[in-house]
Short mmCIF file of C-alpha atoms in Angstrom, two decimals:
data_model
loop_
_atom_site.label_atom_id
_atom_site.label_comp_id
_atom_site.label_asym_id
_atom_site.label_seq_id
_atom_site.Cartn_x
_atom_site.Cartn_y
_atom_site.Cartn_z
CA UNK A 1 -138.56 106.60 52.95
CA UNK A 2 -139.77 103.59 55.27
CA UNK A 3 -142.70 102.12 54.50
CA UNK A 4 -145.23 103.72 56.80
CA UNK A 5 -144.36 107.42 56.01
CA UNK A 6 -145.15 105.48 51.90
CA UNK A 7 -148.55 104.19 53.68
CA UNK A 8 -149.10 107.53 55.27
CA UNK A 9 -148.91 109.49 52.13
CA UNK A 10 -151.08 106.70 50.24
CA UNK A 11 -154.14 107.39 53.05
CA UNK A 12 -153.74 111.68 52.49
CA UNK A 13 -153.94 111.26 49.18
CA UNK A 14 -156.89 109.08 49.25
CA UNK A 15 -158.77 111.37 51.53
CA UNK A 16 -157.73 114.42 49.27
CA UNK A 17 -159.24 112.92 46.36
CA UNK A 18 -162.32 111.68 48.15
CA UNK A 19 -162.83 114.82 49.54
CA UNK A 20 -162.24 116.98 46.40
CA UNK A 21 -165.00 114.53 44.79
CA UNK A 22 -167.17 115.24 47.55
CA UNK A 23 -167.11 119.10 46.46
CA UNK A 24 -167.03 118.42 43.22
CA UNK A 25 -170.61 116.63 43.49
CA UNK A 26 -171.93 118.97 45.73
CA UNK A 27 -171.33 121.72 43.37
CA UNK A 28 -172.82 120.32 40.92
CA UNK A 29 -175.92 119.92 42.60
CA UNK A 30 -176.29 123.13 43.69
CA UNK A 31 -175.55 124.40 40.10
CA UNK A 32 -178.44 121.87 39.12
CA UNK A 33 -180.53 123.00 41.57
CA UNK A 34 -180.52 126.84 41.05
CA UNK A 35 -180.84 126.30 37.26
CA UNK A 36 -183.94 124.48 38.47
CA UNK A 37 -185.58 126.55 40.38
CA UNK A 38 -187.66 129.41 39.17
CA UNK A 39 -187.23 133.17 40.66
CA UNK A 40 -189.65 133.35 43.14
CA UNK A 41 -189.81 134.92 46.96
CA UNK A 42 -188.30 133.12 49.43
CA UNK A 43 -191.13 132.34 52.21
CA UNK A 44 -188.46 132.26 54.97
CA UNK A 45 -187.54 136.29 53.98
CA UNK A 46 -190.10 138.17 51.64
CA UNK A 47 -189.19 141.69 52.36
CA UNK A 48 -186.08 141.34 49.73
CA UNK A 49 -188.44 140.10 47.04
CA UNK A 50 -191.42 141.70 48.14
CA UNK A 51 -190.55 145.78 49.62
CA UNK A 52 -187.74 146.50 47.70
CA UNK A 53 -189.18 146.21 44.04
CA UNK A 54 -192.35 148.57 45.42
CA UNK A 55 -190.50 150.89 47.16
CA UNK A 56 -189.88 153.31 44.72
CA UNK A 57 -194.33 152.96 44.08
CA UNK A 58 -194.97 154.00 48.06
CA UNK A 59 -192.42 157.33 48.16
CA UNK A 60 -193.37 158.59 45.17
CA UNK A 61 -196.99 159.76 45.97
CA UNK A 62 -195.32 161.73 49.33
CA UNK A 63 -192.87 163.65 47.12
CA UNK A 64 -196.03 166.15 46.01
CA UNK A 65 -198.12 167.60 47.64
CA UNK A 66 -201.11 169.76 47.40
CA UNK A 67 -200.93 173.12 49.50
CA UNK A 68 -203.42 175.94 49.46
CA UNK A 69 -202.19 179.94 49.45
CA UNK A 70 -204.42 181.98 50.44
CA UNK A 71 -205.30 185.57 48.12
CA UNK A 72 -207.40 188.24 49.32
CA UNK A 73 -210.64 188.74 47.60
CA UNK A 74 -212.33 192.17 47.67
CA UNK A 75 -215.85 191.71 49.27
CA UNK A 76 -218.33 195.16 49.30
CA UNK A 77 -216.94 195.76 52.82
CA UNK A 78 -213.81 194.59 53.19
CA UNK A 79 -212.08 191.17 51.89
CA UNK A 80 -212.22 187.82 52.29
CA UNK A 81 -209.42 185.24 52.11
CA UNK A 82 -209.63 182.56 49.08
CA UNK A 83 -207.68 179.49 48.70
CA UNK A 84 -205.46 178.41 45.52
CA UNK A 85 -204.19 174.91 45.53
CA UNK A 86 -200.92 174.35 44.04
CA UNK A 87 -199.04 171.45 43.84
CA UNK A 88 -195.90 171.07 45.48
CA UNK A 89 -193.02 168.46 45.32
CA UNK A 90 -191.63 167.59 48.10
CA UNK A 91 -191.41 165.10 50.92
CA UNK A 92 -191.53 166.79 54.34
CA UNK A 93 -194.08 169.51 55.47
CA UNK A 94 -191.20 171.91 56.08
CA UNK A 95 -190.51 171.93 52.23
CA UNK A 96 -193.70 172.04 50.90
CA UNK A 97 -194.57 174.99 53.25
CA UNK A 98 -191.26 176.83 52.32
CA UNK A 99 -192.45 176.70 48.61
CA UNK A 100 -195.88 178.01 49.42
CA UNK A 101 -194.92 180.75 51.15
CA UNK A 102 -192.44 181.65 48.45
CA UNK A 103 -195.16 181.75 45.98
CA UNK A 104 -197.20 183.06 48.11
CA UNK A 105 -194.63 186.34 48.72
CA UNK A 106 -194.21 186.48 44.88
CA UNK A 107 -197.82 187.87 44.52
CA UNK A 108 -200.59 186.39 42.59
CA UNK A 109 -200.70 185.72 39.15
CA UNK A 110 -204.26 185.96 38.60
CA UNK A 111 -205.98 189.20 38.65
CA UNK A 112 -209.48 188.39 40.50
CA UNK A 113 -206.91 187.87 43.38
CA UNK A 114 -204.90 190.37 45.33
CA UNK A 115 -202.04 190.54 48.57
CA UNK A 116 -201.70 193.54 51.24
CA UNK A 117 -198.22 191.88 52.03
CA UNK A 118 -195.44 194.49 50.76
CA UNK A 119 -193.28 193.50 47.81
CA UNK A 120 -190.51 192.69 48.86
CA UNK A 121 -190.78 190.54 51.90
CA UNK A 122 -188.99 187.55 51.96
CA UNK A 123 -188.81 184.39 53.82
CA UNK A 124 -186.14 184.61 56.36
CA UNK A 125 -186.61 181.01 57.99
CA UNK A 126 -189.62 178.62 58.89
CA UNK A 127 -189.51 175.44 61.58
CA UNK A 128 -192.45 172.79 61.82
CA UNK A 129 -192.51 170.70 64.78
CA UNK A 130 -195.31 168.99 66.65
CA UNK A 131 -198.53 171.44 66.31
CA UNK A 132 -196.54 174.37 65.48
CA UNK A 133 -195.10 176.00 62.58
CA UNK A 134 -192.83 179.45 63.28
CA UNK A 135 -192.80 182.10 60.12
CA UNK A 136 -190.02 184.30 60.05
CA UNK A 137 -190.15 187.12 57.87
CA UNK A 138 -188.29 190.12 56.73
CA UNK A 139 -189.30 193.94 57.92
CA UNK A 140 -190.55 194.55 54.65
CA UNK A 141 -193.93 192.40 55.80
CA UNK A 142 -194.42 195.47 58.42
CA UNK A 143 -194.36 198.69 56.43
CA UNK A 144 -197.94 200.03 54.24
CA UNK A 145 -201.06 200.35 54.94
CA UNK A 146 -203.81 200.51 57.39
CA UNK A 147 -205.51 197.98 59.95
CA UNK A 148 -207.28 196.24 57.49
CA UNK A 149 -204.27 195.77 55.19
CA UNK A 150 -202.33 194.70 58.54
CA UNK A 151 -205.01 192.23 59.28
CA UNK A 152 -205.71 190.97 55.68
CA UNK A 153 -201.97 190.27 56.00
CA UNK A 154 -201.84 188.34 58.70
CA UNK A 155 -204.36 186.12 57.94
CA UNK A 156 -202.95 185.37 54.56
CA UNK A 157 -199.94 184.12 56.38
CA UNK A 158 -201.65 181.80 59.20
CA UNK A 159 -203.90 180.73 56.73
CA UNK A 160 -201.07 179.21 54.39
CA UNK A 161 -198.83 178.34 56.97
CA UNK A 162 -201.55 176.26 58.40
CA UNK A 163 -202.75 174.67 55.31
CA UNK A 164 -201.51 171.29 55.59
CA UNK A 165 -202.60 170.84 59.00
CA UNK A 166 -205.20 173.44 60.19
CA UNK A 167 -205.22 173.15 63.78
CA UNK A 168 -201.93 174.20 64.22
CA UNK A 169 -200.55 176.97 66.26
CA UNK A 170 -198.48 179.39 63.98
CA UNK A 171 -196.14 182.10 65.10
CA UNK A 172 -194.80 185.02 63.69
CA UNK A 173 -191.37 186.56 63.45
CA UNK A 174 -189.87 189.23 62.02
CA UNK A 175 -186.13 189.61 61.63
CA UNK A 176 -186.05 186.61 64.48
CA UNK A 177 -188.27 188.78 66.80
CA UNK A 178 -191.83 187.84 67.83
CA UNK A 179 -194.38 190.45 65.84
CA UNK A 180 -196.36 192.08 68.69
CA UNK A 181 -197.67 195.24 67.42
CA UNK A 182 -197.88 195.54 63.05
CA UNK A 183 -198.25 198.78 61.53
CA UNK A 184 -198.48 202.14 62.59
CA UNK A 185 -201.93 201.99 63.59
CA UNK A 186 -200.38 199.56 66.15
CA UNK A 187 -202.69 195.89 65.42
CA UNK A 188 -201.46 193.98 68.49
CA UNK A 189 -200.81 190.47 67.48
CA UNK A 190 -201.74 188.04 70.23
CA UNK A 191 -199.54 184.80 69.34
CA UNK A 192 -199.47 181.77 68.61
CA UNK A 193 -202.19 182.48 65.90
CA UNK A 194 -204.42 179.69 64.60
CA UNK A 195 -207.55 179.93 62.45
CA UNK A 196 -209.70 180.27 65.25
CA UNK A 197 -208.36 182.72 66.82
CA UNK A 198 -207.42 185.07 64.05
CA UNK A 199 -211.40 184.70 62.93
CA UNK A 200 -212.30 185.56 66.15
CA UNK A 201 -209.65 188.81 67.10
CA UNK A 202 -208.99 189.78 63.74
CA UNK A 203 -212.45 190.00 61.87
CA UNK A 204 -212.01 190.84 58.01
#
């Protein structure tokens, strides 16, 4: 080996070590430092310190909801339709509507109230989108009774499937078909249905 390859090595070496001191002391520093320095939010990015710890604080409340059914309530003349709140957990309106309906098809519980929708009729589907929500029942909701059982019927549903948003426009199908005429006494059902207009065509 001459004597500048012996030089050469002498200068890599030196840089090697100077370099591996440089780490070395940086890493220690850095070690110093974040032993140092207390947990706190970093200004520069607060949504890691600040939105993740809470998140769990702002879903909660939307995974119940309070929905109303709505019971018939026998008047001197006829009925009226009464409201019982239940709550219901669940995130979208979709759900909590599903659930209402399902209680709402298991009949009440209590005995001041009472249903004209048959036993038996089950939910077959429901969609909410925009302003609308679409019902879709089974056949049994179409057999019994007369007008006023019909209409007492019908209300019950538009009522409940509008009570988380009451302006909406609700529409009713059975076995995937539109209902246009219910019962045998023929009630034509002018659709979509909302509050108003079921209090104004369909008078308990």
């Amino acid at each position: 080996m001459n004597e500048q390859q012996r030089n050469n090595r002498n200068i890599s070496s030196g840089v090697i070590a100077t370099v591996s001191a440089a780490v070395v002391a940086v890493s220690g520093g850095v070690a110093w430092l974040t032993s140092q320095t207390p947990e706190t939010p970093i200004p520069g990015n607060p949504s890691q310190s600040i939105r993740q710890p809470q998140q769990p604080l702002t879903t909660q409340p939307g995974n119940e909801q309070t929905a109303n059914i709505y019971w018939l309530k026998p008047t001197e003349k006829s009925f009226e339709l009464v409201p019982q709140p239940i709550k219901i957990a669940a995130a979208q309106p979709n759900q909590a509507l599903e659930s209402a309906f399902k209680t709402l098809l298991a009949g009440p519980t209590e005995g001041t109230d009472s249903t004209t929708i048959p036993k038996g009729t089950k939910l077959l589907g429901m969609k909410v989108e925009n302003n609308e929500v679409h019902v879709n029942l089974s056949e049994d909701f179409t057999s019994g009774g007369g007008s006023a059982s019909m209409v007492g019927r019908v209300g019950q549903v538009v009522y409940t499937a509008t009570t988380l948003n009451p302006q909406a426009k609700v529409y009713i199908d059975v076995n995937g078909k539109p209902l246009e005429v219910l019962g045998g006494e023929g009630v034509e059902i002018e659709q979509p249905l909302t509050r108003t207009t079921f209090n104004q065509n369909y008078p308990l």
